[in-house]
PDB file of C-alpha atoms in Angstrom:
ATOM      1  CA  UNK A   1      15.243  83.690  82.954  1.00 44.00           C
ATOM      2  CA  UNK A   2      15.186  81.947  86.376  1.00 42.00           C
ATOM      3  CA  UNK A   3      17.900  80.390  88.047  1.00 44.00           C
ATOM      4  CA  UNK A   4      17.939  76.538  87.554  1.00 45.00           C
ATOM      5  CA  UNK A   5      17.461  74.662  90.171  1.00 42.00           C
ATOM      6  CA  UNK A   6      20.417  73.119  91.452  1.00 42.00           C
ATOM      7  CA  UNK A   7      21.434  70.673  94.432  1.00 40.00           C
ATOM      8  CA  UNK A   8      24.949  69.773  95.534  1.00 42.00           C
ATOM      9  CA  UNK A   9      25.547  65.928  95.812  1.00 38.00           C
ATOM     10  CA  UNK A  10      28.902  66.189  96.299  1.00 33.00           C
ATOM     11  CA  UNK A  11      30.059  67.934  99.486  1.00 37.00           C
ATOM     12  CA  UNK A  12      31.540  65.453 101.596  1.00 34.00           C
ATOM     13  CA  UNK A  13      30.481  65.289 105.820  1.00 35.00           C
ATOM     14  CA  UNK A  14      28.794  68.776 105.885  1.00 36.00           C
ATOM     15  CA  UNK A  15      26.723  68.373 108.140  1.00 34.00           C
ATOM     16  CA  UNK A  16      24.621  70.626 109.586  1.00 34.00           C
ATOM     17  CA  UNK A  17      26.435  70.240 113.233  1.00 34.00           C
ATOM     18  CA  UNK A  18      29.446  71.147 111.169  1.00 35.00           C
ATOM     19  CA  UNK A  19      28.692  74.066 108.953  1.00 35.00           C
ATOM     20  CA  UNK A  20      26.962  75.869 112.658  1.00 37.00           C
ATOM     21  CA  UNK A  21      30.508  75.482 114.248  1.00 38.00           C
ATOM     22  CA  UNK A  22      32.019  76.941 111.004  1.00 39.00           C
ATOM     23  CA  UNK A  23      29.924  79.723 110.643  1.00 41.00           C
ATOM     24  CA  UNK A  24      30.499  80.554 114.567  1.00 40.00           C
ATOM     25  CA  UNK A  25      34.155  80.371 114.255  1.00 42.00           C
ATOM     26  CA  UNK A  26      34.601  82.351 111.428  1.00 58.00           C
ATOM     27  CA  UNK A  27      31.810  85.601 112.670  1.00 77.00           C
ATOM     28  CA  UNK A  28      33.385  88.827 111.494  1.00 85.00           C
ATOM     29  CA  UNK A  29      33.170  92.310 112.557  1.00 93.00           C
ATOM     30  CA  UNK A  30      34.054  95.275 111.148  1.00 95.00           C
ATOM     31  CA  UNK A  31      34.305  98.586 113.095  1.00 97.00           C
ATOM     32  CA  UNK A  32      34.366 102.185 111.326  1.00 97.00           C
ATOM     33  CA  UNK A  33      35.622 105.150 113.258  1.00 97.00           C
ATOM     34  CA  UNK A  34      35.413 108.743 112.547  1.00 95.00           C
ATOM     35  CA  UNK A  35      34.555 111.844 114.786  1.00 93.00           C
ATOM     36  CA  UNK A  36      32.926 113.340 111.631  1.00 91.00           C
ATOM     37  CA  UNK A  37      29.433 111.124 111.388  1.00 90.00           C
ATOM     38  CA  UNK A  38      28.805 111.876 107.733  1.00 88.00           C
ATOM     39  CA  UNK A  39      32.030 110.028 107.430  1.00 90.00           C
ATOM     40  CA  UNK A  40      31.105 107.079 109.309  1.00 93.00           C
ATOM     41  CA  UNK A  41      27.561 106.651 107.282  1.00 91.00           C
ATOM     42  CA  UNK A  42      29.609 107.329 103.928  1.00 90.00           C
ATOM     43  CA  UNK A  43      32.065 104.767 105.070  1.00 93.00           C
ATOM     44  CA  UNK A  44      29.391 102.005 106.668  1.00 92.00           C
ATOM     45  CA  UNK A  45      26.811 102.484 103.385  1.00 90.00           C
ATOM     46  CA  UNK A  46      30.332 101.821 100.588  1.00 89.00           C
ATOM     47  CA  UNK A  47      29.756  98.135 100.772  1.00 88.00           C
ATOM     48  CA  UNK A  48      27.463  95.253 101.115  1.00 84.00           C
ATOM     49  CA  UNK A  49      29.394  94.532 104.081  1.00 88.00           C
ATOM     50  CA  UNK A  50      27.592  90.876 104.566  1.00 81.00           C
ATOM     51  CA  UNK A  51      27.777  90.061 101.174  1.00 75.00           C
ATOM     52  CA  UNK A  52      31.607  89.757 101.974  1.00 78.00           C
ATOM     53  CA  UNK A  53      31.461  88.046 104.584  1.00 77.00           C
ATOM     54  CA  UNK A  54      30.605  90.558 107.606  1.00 85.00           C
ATOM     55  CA  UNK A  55      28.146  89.720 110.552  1.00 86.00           C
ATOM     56  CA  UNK A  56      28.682  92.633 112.493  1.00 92.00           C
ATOM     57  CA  UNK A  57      29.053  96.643 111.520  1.00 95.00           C
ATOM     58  CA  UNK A  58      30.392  98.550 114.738  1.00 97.00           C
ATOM     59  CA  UNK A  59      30.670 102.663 114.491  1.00 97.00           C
ATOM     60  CA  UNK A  60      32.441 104.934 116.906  1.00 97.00           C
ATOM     61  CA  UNK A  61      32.371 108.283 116.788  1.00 96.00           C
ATOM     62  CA  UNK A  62      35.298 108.984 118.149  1.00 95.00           C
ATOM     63  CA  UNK A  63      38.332 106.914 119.776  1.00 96.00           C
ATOM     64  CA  UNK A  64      37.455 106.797 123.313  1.00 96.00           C
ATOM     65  CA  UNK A  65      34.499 104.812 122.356  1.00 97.00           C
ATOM     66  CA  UNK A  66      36.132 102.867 119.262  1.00 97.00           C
ATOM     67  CA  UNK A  67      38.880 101.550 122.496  1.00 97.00           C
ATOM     68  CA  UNK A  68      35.845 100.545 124.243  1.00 97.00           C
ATOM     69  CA  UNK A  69      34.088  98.515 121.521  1.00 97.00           C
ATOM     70  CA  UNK A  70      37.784  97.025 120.542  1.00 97.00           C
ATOM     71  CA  UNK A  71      38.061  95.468 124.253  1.00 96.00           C
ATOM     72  CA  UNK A  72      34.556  94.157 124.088  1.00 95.00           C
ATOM     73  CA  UNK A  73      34.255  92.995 120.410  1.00 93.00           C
ATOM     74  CA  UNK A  74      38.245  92.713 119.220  1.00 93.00           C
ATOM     75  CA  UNK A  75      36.785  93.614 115.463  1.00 94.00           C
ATOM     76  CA  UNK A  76      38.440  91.675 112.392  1.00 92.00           C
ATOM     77  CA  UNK A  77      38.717  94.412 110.687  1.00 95.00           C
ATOM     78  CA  UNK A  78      39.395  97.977 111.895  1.00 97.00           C
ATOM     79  CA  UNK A  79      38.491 101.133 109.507  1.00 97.00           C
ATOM     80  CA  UNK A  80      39.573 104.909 111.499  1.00 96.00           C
ATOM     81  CA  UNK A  81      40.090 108.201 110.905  1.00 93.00           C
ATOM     82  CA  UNK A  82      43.641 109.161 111.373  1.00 90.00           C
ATOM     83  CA  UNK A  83      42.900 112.182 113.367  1.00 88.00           C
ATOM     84  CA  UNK A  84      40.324 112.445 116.459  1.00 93.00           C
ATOM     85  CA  UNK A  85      40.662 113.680 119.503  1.00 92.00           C
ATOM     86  CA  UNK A  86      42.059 112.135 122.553  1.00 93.00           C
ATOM     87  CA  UNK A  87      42.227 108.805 121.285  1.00 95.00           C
ATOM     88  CA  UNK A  88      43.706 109.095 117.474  1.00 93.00           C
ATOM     89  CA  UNK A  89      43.416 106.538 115.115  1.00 93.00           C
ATOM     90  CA  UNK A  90      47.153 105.523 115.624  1.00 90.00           C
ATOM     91  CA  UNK A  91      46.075 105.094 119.294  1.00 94.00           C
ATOM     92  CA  UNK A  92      43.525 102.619 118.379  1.00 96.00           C
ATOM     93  CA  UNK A  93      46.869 100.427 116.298  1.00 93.00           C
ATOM     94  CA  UNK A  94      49.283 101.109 118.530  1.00 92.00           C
ATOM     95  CA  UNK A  95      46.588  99.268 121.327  1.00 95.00           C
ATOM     96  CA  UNK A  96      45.947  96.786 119.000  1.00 94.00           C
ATOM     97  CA  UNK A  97      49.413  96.104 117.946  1.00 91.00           C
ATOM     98  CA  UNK A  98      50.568  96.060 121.911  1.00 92.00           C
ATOM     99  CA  UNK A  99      47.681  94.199 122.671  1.00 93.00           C
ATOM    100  CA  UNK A 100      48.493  91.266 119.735  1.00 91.00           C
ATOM    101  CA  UNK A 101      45.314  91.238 118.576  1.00 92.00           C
ATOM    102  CA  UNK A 102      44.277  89.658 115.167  1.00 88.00           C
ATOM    103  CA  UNK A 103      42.787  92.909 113.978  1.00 93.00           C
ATOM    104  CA  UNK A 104      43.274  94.381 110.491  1.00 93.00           C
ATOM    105  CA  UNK A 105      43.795  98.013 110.052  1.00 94.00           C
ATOM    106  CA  UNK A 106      42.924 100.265 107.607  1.00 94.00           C
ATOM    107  CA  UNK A 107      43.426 104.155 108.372  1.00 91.00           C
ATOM    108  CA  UNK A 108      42.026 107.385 106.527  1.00 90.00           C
ATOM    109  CA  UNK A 109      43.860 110.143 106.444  1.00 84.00           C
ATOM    110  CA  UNK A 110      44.278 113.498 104.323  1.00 77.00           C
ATOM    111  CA  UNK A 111      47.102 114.609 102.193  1.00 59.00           C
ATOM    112  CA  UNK A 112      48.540 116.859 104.601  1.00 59.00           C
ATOM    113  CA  UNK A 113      48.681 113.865 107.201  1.00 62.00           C
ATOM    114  CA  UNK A 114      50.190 111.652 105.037  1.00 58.00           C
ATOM    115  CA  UNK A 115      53.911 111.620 106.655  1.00 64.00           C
ATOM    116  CA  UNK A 116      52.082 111.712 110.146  1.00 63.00           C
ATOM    117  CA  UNK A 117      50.161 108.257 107.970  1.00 57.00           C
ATOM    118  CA  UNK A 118      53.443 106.733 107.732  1.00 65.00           C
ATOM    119  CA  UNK A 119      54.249 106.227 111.118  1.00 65.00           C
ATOM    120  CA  UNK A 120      51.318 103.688 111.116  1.00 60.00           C
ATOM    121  CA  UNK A 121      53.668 101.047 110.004  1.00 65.00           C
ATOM    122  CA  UNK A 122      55.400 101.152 112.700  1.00 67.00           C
ATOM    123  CA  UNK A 123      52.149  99.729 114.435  1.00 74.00           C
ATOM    124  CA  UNK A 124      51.325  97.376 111.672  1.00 78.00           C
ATOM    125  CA  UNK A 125      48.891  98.410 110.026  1.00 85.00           C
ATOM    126  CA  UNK A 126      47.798  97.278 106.853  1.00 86.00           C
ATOM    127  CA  UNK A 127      46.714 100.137 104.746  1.00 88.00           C
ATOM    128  CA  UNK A 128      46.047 103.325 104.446  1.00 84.00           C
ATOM    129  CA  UNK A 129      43.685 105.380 102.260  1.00 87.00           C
ATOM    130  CA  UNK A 130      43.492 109.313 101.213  1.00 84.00           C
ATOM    131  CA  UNK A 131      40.913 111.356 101.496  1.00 81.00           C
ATOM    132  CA  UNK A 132      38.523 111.862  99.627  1.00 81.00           C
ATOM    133  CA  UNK A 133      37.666 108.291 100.057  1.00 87.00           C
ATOM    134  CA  UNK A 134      36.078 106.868  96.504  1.00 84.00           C
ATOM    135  CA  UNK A 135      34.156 103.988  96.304  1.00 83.00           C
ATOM    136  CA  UNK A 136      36.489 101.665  93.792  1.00 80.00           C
ATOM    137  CA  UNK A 137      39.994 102.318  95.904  1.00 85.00           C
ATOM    138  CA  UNK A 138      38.047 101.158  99.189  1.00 90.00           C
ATOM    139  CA  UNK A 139      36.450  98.247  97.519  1.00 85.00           C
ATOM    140  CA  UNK A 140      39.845  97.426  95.754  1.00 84.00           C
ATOM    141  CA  UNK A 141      41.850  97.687  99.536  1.00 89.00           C
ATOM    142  CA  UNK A 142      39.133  95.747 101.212  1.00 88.00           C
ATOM    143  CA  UNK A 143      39.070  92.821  98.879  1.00 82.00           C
ATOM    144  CA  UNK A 144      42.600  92.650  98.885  1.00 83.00           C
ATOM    145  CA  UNK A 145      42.581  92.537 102.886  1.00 85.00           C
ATOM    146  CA  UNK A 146      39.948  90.044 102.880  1.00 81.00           C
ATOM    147  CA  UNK A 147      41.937  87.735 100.770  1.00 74.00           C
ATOM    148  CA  UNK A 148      44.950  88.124 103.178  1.00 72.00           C
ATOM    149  CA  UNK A 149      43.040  88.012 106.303  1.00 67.00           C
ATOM    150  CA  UNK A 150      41.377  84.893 105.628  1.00 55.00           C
ATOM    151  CA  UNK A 151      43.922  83.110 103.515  1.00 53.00           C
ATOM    152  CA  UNK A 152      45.175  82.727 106.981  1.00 51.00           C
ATOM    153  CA  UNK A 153      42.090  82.365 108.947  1.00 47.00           C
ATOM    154  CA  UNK A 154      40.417  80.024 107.113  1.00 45.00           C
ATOM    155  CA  UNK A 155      43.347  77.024 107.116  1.00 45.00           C
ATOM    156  CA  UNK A 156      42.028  75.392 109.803  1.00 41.00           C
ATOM    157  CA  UNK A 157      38.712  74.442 107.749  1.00 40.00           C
ATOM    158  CA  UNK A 158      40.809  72.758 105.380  1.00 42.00           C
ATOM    159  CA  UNK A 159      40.721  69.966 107.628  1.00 38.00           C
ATOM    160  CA  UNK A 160      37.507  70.293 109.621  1.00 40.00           C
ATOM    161  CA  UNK A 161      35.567  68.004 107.348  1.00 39.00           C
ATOM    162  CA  UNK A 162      33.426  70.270 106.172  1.00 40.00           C
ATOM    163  CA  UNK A 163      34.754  69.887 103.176  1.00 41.00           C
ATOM    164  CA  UNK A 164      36.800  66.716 102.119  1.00 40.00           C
ATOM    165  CA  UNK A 165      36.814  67.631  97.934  1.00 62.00           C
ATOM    166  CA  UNK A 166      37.033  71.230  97.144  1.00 80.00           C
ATOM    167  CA  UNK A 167      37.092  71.135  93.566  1.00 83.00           C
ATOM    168  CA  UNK A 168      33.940  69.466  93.328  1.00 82.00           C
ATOM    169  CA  UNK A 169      32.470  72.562  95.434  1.00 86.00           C
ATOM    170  CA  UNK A 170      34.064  74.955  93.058  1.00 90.00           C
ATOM    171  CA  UNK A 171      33.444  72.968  89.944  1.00 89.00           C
ATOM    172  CA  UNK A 172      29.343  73.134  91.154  1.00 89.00           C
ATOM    173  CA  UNK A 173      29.610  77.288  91.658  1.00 92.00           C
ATOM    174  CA  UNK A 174      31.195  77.915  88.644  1.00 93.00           C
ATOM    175  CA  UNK A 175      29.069  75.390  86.465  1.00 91.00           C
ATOM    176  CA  UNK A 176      26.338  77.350  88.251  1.00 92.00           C
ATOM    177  CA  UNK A 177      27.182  81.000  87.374  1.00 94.00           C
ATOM    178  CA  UNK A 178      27.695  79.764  83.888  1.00 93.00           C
ATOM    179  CA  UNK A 179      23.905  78.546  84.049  1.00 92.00           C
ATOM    180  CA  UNK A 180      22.864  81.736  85.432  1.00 92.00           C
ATOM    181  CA  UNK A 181      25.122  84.478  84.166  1.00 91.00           C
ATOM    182  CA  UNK A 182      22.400  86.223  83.011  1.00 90.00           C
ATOM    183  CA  UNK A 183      20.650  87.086  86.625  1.00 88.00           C
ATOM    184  CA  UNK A 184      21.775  88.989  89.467  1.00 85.00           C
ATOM    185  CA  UNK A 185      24.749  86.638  90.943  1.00 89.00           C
ATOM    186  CA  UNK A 186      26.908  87.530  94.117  1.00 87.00           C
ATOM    187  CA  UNK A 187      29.228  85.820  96.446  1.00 86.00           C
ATOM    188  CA  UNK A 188      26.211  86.178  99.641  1.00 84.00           C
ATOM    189  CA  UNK A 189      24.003  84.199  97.071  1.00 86.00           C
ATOM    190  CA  UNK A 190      26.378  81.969  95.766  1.00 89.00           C
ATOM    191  CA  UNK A 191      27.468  80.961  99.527  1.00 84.00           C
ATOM    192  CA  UNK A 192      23.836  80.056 100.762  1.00 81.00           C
ATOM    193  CA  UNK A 193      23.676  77.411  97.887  1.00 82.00           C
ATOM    194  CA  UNK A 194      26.216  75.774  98.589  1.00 80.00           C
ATOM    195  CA  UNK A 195      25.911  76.133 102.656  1.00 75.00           C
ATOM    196  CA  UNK A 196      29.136  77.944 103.252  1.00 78.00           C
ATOM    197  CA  UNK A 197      30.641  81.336 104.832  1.00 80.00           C
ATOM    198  CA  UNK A 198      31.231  83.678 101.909  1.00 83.00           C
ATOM    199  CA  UNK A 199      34.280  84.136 102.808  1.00 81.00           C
ATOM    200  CA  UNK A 200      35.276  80.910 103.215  1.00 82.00           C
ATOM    201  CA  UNK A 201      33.851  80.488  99.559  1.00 86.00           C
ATOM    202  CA  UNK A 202      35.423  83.424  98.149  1.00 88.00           C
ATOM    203  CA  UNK A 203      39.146  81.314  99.898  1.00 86.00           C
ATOM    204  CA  UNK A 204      38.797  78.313  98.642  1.00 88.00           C
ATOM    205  CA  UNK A 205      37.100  79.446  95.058  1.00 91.00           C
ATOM    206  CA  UNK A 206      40.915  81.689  94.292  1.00 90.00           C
ATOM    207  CA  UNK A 207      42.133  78.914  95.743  1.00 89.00           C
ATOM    208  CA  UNK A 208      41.387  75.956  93.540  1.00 90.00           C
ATOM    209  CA  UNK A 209      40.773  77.978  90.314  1.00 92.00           C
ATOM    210  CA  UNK A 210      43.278  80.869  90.591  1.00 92.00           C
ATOM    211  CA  UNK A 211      40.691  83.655  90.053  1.00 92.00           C
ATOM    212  CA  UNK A 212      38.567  85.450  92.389  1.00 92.00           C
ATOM    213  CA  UNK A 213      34.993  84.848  92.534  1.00 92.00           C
ATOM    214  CA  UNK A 214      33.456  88.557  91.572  1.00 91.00           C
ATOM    215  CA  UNK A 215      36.294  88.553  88.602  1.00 92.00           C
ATOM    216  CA  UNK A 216      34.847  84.663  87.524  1.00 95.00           C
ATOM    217  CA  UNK A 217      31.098  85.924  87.594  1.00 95.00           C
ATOM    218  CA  UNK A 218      32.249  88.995  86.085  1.00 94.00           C
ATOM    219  CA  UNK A 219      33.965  87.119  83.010  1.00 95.00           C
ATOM    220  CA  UNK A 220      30.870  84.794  82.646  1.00 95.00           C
ATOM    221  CA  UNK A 221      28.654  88.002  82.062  1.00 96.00           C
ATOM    222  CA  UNK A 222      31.697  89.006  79.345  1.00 96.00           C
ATOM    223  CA  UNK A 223      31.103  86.608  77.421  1.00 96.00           C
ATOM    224  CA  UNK A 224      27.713  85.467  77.174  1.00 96.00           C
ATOM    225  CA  UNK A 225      27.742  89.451  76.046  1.00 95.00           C
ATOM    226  CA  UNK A 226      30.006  88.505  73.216  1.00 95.00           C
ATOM    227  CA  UNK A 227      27.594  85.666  72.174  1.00 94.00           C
ATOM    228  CA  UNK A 228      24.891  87.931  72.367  1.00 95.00           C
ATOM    229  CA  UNK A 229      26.534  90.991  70.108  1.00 94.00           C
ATOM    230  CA  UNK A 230      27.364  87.467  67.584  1.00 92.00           C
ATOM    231  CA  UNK A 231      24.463  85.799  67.794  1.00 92.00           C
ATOM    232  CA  UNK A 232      21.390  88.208  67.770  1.00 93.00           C
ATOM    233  CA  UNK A 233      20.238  91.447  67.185  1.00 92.00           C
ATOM    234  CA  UNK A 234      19.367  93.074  70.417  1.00 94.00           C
ATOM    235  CA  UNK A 235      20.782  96.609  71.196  1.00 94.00           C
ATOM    236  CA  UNK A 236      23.696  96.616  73.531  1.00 94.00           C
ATOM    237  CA  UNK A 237      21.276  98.813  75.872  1.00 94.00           C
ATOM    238  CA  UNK A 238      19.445  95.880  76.329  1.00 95.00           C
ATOM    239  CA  UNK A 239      22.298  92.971  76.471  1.00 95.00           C
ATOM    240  CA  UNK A 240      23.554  95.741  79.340  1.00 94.00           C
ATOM    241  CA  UNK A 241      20.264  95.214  81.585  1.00 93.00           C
ATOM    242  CA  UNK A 242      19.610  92.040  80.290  1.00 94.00           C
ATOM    243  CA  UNK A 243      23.271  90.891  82.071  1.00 94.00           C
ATOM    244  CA  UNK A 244      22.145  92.627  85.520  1.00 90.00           C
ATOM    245  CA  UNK A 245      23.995  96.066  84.448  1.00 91.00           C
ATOM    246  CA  UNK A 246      22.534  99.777  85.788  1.00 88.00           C
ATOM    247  CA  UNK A 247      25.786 101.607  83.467  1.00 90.00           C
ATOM    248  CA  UNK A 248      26.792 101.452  80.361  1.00 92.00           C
ATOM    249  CA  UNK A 249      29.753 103.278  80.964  1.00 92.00           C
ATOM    250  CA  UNK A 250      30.410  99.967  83.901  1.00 92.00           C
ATOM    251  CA  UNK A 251      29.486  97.407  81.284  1.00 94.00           C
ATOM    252  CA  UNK A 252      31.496  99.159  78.372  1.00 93.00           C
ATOM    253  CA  UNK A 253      34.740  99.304  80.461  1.00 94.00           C
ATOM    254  CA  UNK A 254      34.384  95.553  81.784  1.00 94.00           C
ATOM    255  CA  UNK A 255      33.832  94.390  78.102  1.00 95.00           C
ATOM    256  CA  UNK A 256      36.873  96.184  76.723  1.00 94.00           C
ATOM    257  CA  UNK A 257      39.418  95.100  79.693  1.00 94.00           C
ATOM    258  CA  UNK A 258      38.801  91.563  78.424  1.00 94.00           C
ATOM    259  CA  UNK A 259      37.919  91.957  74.751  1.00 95.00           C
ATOM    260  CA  UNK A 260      40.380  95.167  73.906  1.00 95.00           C
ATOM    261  CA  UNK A 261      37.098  96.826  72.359  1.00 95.00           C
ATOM    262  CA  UNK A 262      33.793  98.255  72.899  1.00 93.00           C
ATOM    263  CA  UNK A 263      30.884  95.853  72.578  1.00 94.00           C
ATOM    264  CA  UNK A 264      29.633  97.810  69.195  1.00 93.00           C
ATOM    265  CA  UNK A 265      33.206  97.561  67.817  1.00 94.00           C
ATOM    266  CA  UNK A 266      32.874  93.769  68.519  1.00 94.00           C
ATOM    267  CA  UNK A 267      29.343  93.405  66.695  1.00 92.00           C
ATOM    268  CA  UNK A 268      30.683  95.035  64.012  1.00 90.00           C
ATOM    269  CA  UNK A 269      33.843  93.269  63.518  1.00 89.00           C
ATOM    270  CA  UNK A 270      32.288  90.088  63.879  1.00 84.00           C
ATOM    271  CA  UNK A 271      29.964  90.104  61.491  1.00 77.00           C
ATOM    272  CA  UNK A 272      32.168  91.550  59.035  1.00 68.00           C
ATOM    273  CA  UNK A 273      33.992  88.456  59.625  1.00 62.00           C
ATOM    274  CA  UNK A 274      30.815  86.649  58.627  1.00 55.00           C
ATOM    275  CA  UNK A 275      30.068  88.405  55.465  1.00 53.00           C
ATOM    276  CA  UNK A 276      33.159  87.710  54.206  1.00 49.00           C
TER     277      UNK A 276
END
């Protein structure tokens, strides 16, 4: 199935004058810093960075050089090892905390650093994560950064006139990931539609509905898989790809955090609801 065809009447004085000086205001950067470069791929490859909302992906390998690219670039976001030499990763925050720059920082660091870790606070810094570094705790800290960061970045749009009715913005997204639950949907998609940053969509859409925007798409996909397991008699392999799923395992465990069963449980209770 193809994605309807959609247009968006309703998105008061967005112009195209206006969305350019959005979009230039609101560049991000992210820099990742490690003097081991396996860890700096690893890191840089976790995420879709742009699909977030990133423009830029700055790596250091090392803190002399990570200083240097923080003076030129003063990154939004700020991922480093704890440990480097010379210039150590609580270098890099205690510069940026002197300095009073608006950058977010997020520092790795191994068990047996994890009092030395501690003393990061002290420079503001906003998390920290333990080595090994797995892919759902980094996702899970970076979302919840992004929703900080630009709950507090992103107030000045409110009234830029870019947009003058929000609802009717999110009321259009979520009408159409609804629609088209059943293809590959993400926020970097979602955003060209309707002409915006993503993460000035991914704001405002937690915003006016009180959910994020992954967690709306992802309960959309939910339950047109509970219509499916009711309504016809295709294997659960194939509602899984059918829905834009690689795992079943991934699937299975998204379907029982909002149902409180496995997708053949739910078949099976539901149509022994019927026969009786």
């Amino acid at each position: 199935m193809k994605p309807q065809n959609y247009s968006l009447q309703r998105v008061s004085g967005a112009d195209s004058e206006s969305i350019s000086h959005l979009d230039r205001r609101m560049e991000m950067t992210v820099l990742i810093v490690d003097d081991e470069p396996y860890m700096v791929d690893y890191i840089a490859g976790l995420l879709d960075w742009q699909q977030i909302g990133f423009d830029k992906v700055l790596t250091a390998g090392g803190g002399s050089l990570a200083l240097d690219l923080i003076k030129q670039h003063s990154p939004n976001l700020l991922i480093t090892d704890i440990k480097m030499p010379r210039i150590s990763g609580l270098d890099l925050a205690e510069y940026i905390d002197e300095n009073k720059l608006n950058t977010k920082v997020v520092i790795l660091t191994g068990y047996s650093d994890f009092e030395y870790a501690q003393k990061s606070v002290h420079y503001g810094v906003t998390d920290y994560l333990v080595k090994p570094i797995l892919k759902d705790d980094f996702q899970e800290t970076i979302n919840r950064i992004m929703e900080k960061h630009f709950s507090k970045e992103c107030k000045a749009a409110d009234t830029s006139g870019v947009l003058k009715d929000k609802k009717d913005v999110i009321s259009f997204v979520q009408k159409y990931v609804m629609d088209n639950c059943e293809e590959e949907l993400s926020l970097e998609m979602l955003s060209g539609i309707v002409h915006l940053h993503p993460a000035y969509l991914s704001k405002i859409f937690k915003e006016v509905s009180g959910v994020g925007l992954l967690c709306y798409i992802t309960d959309a996909k939910m339950q047109r898989a509970a219509k499916l397991l009711e309504e016809t008699d295709m294997k659960v392999a194939d509602i899984v790809t059918k829905l834009g799923y690689h795992k079943y395992q991934y699937f299975s465990k998204l379907f029982r955090d909002k149902y409180g069963i496995s997708p053949k449980v739910y078949r099976l209770e539901k149509r022994f609801v019927l026969e009786k």
